[in-house]
mmCIF file of C-alpha atoms in Angstrom:
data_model
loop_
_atom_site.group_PDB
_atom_site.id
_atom_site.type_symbol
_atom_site.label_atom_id
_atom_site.label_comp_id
_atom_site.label_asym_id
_atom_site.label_seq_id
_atom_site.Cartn_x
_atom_site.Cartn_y
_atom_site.Cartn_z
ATOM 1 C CA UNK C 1 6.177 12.804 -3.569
ATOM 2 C CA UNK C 2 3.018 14.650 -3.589
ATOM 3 C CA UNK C 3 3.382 18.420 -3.831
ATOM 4 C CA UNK C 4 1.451 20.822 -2.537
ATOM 5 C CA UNK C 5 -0.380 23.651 -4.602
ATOM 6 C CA UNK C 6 1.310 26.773 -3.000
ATOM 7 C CA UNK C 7 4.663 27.732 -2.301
ATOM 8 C CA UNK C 8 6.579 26.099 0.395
ATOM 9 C CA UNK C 9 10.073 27.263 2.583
ATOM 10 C CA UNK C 10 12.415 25.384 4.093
ATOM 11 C CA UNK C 11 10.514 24.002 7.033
ATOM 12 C CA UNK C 12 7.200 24.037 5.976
ATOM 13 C CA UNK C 13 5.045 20.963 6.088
ATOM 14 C CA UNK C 14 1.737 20.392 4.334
ATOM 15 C CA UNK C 15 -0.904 17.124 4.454
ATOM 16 C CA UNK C 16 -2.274 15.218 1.682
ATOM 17 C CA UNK C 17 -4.239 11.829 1.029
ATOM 18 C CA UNK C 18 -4.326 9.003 -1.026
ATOM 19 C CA UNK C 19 -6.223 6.009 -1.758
ATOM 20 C CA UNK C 20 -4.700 2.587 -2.083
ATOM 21 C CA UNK C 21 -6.403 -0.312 -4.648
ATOM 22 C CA UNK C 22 -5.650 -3.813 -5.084
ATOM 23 C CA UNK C 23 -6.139 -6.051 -2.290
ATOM 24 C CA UNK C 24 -4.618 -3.790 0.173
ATOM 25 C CA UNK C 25 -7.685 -1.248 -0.111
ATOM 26 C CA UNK C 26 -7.218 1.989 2.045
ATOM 27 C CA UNK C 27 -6.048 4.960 2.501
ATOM 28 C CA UNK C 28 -2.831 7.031 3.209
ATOM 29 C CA UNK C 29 -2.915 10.530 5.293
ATOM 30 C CA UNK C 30 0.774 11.895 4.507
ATOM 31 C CA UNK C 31 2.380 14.306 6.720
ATOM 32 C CA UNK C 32 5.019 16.133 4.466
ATOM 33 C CA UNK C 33 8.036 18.438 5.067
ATOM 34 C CA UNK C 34 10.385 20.338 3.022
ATOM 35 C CA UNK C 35 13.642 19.560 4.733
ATOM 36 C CA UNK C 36 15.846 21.631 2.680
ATOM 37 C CA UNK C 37 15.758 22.948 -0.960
ATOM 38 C CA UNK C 38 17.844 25.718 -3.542
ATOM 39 C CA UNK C 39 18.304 25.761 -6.913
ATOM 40 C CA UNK C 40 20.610 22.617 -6.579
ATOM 41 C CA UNK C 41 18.713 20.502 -4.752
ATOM 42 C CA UNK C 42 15.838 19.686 -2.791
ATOM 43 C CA UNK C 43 15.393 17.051 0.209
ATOM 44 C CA UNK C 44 12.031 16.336 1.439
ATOM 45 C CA UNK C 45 10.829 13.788 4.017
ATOM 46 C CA UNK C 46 7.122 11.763 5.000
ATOM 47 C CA UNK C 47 5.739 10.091 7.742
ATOM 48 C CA UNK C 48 2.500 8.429 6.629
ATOM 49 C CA UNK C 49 -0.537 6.608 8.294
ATOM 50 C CA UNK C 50 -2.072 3.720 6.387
ATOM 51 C CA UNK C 51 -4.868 1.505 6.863
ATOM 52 C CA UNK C 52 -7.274 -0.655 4.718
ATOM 53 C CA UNK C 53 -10.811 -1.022 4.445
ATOM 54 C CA UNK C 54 -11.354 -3.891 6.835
ATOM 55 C CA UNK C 55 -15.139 -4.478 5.563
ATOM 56 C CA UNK C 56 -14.004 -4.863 1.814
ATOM 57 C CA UNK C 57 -14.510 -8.722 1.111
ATOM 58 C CA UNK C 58 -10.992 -9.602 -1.123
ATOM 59 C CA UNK C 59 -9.457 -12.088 -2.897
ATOM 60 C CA UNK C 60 -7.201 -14.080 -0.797
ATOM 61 C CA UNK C 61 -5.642 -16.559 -3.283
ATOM 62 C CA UNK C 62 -6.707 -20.487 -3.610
ATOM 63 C CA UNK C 63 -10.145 -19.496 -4.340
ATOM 64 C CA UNK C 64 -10.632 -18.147 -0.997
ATOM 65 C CA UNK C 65 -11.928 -14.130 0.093
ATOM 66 C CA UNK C 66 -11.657 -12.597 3.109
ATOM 67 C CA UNK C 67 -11.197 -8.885 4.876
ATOM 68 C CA UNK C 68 -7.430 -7.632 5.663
ATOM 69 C CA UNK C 69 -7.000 -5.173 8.525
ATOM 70 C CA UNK C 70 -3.620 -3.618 8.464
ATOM 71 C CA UNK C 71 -2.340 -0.429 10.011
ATOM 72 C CA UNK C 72 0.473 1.043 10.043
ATOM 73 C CA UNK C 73 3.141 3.627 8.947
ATOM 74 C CA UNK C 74 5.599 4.611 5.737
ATOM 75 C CA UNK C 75 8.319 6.771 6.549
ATOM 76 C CA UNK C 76 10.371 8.470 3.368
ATOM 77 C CA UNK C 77 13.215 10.208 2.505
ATOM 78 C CA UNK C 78 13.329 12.115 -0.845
ATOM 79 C CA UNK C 79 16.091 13.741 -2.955
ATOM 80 C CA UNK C 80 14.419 15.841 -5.787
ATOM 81 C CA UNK C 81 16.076 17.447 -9.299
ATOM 82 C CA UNK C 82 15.348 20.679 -8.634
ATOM 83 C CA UNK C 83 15.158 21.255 -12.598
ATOM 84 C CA UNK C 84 12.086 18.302 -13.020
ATOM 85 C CA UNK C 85 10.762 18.153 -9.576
ATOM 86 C CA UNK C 86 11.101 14.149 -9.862
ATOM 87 C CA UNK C 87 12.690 12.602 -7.025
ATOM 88 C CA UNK C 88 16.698 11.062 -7.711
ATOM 89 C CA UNK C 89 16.527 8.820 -4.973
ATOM 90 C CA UNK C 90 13.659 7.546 -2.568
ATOM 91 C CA UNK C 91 14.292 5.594 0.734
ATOM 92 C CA UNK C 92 10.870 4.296 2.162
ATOM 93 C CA UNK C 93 10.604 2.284 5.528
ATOM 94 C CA UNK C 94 7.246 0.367 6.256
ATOM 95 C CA UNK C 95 5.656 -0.965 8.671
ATOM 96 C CA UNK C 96 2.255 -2.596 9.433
ATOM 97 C CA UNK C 97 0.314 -4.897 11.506
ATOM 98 C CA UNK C 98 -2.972 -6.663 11.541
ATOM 99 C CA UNK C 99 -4.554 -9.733 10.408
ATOM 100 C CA UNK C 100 -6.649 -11.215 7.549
ATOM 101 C CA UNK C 101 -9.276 -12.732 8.082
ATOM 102 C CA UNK C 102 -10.754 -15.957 5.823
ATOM 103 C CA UNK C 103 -14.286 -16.530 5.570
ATOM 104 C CA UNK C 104 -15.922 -19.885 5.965
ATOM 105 C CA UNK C 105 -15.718 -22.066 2.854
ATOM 106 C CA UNK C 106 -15.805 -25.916 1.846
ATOM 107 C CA UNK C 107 -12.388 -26.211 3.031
ATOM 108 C CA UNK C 108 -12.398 -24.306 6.363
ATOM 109 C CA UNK C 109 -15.796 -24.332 7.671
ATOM 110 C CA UNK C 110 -15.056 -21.840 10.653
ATOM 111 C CA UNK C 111 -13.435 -19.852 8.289
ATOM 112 C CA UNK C 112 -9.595 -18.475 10.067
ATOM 113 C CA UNK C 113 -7.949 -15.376 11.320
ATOM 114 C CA UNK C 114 -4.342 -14.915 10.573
ATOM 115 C CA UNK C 115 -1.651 -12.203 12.493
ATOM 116 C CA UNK C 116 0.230 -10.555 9.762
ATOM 117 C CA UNK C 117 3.099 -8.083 10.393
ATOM 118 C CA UNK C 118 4.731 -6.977 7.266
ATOM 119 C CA UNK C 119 8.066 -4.766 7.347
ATOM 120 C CA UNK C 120 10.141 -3.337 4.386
ATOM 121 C CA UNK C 121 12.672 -1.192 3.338
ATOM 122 C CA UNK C 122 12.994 0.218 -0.596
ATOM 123 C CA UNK C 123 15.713 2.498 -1.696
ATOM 124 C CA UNK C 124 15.593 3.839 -4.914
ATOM 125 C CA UNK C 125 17.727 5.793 -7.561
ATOM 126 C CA UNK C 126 16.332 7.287 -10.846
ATOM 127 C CA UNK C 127 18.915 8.045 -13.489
ATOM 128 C CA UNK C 128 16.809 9.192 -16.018
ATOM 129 C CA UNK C 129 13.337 9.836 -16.648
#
């Protein structure tokens, strides 16, 4: 989770942004809330917005580059230790849809656009840090 820099109630929600490397080059705008905390425990939740940079040539394996175009969105669930302020369990749903595009080389002269919808589910549990 990424918290804001003021104090926040039960309720309140607050926005942040992050950039993404790697192939998948973009951006997330992340819509947070503060579903519940006390001393005891904290439960927070997300809904972000991600896309990539669709005019950033990448590596697309087998010597071959191209551009990926994905958007989408990453819902999350949080449970944080109140004491640490890291999360004890994280349940993430994405989901995102585009295509990548290959560019023309000695093997595919036209080059080839490719749909790609990509959905996944990740539940974690920290124990200890």
């Amino acid at each position: 989770p990424l918290y804001p820099d003021h104090n926040v109630q039960t309720g309140d929600s607050w926005k942040n942004s992050i950039n993404t490397g790697g192939a998948l080059s973009g951006h997330i705008d992340y819509n947070w809330k503060l579903d519940y905390g006390d001393k005891y425990s904290i439960s927070l939740s997300s809904k972000g917005n991600f896309s990539t940079d669709k005019d950033k040539l990448v590596s697309l394996g087998a010597n071959m580059e191209g551009n990926i175009d994905l958007t989408g969105e990453i819902q999350g669930r949080y449970a944080i230790d109140p004491a640490s302020g890291w999360p004890s369990m994280s349940v993430q749903h994405t989901e995102v849809n585009g295509k990548y595009t290959y560019k023309p080389n000695e093997k595919m002269k036209k080059g080839l656009q490719v749909p790609v919808r990509i959905v996944g589910d990740t539940q974690c549990k920290i124990l200890h840090l």
